[in-house]
Every structure is written in C-alpha cells, then in structure tokens.
mmCIF file of C-alpha atoms in Angstrom:
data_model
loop_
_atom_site.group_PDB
_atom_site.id
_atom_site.type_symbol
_atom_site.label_atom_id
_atom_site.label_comp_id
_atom_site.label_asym_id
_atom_site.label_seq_id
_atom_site.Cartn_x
_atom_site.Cartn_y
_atom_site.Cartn_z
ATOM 1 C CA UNK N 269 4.960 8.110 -32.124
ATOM 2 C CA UNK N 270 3.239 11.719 -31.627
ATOM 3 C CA UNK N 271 2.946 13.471 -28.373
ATOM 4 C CA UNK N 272 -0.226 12.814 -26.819
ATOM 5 C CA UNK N 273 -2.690 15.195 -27.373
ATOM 6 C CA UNK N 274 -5.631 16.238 -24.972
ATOM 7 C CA UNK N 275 -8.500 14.792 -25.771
ATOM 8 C CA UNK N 276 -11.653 17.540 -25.953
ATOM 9 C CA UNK N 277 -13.585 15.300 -23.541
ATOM 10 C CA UNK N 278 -10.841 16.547 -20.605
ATOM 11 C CA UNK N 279 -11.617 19.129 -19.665
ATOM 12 C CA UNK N 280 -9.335 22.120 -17.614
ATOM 13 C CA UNK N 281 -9.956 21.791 -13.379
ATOM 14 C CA UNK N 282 -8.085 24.207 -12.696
ATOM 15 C CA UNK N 283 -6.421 23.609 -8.911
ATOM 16 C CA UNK N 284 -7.140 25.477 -6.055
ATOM 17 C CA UNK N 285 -5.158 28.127 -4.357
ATOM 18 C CA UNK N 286 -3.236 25.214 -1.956
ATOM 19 C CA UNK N 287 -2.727 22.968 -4.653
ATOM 20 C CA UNK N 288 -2.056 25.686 -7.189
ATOM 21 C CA UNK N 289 1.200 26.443 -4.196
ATOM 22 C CA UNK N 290 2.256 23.013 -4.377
ATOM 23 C CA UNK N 291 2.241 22.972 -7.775
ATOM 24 C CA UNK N 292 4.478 25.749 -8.010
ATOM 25 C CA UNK N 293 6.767 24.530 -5.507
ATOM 26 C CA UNK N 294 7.126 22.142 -7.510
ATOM 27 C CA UNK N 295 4.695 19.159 -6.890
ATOM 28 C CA UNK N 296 2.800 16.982 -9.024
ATOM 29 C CA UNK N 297 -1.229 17.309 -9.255
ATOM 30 C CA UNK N 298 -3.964 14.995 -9.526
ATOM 31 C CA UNK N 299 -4.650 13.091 -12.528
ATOM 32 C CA UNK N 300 -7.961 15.456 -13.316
ATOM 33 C CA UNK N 301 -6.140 18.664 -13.103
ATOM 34 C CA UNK N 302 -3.730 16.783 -15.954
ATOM 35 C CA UNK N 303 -4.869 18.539 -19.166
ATOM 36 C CA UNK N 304 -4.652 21.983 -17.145
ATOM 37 C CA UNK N 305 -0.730 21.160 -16.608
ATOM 38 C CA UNK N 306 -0.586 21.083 -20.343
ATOM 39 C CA UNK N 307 -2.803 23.765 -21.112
ATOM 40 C CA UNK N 308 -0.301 25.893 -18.395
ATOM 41 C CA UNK N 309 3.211 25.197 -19.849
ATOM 42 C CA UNK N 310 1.690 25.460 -23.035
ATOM 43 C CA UNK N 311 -0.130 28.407 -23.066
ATOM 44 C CA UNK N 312 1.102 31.948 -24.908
ATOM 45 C CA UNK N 313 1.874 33.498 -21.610
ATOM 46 C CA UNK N 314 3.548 29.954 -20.504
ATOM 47 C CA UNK N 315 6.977 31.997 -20.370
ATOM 48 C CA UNK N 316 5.278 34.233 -17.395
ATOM 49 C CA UNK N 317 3.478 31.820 -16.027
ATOM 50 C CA UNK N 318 7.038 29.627 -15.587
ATOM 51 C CA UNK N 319 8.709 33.199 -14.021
ATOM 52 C CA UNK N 320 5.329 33.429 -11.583
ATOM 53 C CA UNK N 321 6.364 29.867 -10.665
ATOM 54 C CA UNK N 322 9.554 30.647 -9.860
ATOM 55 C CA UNK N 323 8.793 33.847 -7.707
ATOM 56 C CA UNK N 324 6.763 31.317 -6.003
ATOM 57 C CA UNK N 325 9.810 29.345 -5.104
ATOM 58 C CA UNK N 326 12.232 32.087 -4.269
ATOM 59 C CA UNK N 327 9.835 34.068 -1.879
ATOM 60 C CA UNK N 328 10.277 31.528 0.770
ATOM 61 C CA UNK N 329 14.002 32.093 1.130
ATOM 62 C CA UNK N 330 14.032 35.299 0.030
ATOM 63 C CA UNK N 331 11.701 36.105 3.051
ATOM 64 C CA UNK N 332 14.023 34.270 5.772
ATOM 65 C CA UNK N 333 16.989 36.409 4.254
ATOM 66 C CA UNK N 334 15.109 39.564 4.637
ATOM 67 C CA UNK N 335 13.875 38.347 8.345
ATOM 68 C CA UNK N 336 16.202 35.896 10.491
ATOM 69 C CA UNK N 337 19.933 36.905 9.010
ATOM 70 C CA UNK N 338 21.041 39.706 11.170
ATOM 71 C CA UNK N 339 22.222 42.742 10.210
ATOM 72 C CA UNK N 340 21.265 46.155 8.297
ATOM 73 C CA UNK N 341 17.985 45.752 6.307
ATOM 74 C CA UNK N 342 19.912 47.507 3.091
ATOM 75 C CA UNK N 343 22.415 44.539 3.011
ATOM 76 C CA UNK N 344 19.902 41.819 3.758
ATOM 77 C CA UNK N 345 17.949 43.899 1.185
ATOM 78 C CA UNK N 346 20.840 43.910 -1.697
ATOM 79 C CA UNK N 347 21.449 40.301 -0.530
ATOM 80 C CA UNK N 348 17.888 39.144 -1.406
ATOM 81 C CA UNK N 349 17.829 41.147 -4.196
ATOM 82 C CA UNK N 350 20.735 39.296 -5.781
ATOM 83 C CA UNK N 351 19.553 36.160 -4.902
ATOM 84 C CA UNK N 352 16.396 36.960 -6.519
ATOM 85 C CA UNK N 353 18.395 38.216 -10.125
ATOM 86 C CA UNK N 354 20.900 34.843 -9.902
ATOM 87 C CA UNK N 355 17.601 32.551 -9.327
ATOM 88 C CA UNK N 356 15.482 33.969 -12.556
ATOM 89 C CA UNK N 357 18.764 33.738 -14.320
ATOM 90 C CA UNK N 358 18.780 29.964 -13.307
ATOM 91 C CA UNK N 359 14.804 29.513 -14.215
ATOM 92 C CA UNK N 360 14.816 31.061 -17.443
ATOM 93 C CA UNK N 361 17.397 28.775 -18.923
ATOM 94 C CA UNK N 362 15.924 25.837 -17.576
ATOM 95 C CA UNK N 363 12.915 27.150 -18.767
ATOM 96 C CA UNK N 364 11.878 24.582 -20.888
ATOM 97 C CA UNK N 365 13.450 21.363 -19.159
ATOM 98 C CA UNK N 366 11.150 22.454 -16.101
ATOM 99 C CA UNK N 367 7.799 22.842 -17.549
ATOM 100 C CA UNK N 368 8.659 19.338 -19.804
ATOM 101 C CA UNK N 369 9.061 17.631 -16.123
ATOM 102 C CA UNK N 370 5.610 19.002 -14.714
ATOM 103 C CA UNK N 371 4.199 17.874 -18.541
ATOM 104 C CA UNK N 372 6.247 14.624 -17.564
ATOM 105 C CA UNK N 373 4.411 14.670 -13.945
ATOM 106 C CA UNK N 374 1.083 14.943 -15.509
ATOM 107 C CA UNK N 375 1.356 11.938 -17.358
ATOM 108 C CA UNK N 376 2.505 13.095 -21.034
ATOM 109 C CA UNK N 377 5.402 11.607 -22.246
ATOM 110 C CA UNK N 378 8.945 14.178 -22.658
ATOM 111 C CA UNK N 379 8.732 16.662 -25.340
ATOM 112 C CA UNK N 380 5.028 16.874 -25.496
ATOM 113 C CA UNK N 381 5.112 20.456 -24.360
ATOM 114 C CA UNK N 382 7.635 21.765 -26.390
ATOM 115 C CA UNK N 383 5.948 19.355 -29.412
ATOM 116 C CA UNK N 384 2.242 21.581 -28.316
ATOM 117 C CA UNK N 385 3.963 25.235 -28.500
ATOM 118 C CA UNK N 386 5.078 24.440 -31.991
ATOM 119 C CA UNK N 387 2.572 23.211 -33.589
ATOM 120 C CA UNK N 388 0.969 26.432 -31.535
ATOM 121 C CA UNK N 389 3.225 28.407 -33.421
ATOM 122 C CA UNK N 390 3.188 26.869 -36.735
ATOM 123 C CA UNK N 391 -0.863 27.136 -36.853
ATOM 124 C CA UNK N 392 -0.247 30.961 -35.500
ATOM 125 C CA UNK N 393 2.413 31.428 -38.225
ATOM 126 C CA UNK N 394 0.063 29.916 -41.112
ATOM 127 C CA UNK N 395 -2.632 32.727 -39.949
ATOM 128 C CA UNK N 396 -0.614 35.169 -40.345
ATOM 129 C CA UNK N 397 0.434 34.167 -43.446
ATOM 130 C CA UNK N 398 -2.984 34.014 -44.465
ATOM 131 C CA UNK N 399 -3.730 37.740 -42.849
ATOM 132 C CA UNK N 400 -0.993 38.943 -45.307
ATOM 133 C CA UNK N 401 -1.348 37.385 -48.295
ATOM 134 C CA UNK N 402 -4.943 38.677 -48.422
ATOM 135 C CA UNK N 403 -3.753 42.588 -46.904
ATOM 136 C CA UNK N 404 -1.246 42.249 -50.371
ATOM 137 C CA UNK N 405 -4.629 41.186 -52.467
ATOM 138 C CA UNK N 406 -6.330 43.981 -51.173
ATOM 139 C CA UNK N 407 -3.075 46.949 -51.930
ATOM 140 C CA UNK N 408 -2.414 45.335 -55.409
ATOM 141 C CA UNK N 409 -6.537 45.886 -56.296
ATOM 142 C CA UNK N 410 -6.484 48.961 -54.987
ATOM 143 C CA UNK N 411 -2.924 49.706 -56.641
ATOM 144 C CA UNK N 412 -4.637 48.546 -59.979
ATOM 145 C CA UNK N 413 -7.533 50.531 -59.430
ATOM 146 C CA UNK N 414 -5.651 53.600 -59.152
ATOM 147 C CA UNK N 415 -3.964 52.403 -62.511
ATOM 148 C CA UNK N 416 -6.833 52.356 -64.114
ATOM 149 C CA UNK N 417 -6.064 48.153 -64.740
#
C-alpha cells in the first residue's frame, strides 16, 4: 500500500508560536495543522528545520546549566557547550526516526516521510537530467556548427 499522500484540498495552517514550541518539544498538533507536519519533515531544508528543533529542546537545560549549577561561568560555559555538541550528535543520527514519529503523530502511517523526500528527490533528479541532456543538445549544435556539419 503507498504512503498517504496530502490531498491538495489540505491545505498548510501553519501553528502558532506556542504550539509551534510544543511541537518542537516534541508534542503532537492538531489534526488541521497535519499536512504542515508533512510538508515540515519533508521539506528541502527538513535537515535544518530537524537541528532548529533540537536547539529548541536543548536550550532549556542548557540554560539551567549556564544559571543554577554553581561555579565559574567558563566551566558551566564548556559544560553547556559539550552538552550542546553530544546532543546534535544524538539528533542527527536519529534524524530520520524522529521526524517519521511526528509524520507518525500527524496521522500518516511510518515511512511516509522518508517515502515523500524520495520521490522529492527522484522528480528533482529527473529535472536535472532533463536540464542536461538539453545543455549537451545545445554544445553538440554549437560543436557542429563550428564544424561546419
């Protein structure tokens, strides 16, 4: 059976600023912001948008380090900085398990993300293909030309 596709009635509500935080905490949305959850871990700057996230998430933390833990600011500094290197080590190879659970979430069924991107890529592939087959047209006439062909 093929992923589920959005349909081009839905339309993309993107959520507000509150929501948006949830979201990136790691919450699920409402059912009408469901085709933007697609549309955002599916996206060609899905990749950023999934480190963005994960800022998100690591600020909170990252900001009781640097304020409650006692001690000079350079070590709760270096501290918070490490913590901040391990955790985007962490998100980026989860990468695309996590944005396949907020597709999951939103009411797709698993792998419709990943299914999306390459299709994505295969259509962006094919145009390029196209782009250069007709760039090779164009040196071989002028290539001729010059032959006097």
């Amino acid at each position: 059976m093929p992923p589920e596709q959005p349909s081009t009635a839905d339309q993309l509500h993107r959520p507000g600023p509150l929501r948006w935080l949830w979201y990136a905490l790691g919450g699920g949305l409402p059912a009408r912001h469901r085709s933007w959850v697609l549309h955002d871990t599916t996206t060609s700057t899905w990749a950023y948008r999934h480190v963005a996230r994960a800022a998100v998430q690591m600020s909170i933390p990252i900001a009781l380090v640097l304020l409650l833990v006692p001690g000079p600011f350079w070590i709760r500094g270096m501290t918070a900085l490490g913590g901040v290197l391990l955790g985007l080590i962490f998100s980026t190879a989860y990468m695309t398990e996590t944005t396949e659970n907020r597709v999951r979430k939103a009411g797709y069924p698993a792998g419709t993300a990943q299914a999306v991107r390459e299709e994505t890529q295969l259509d962006r592939q094919a145009a390029e293909t196209v782009k250069r087959r007709a760039a090779a047209e164009r040196r071989a006439a002028r290539y001729r030309e010059r032959q006097g062909r």
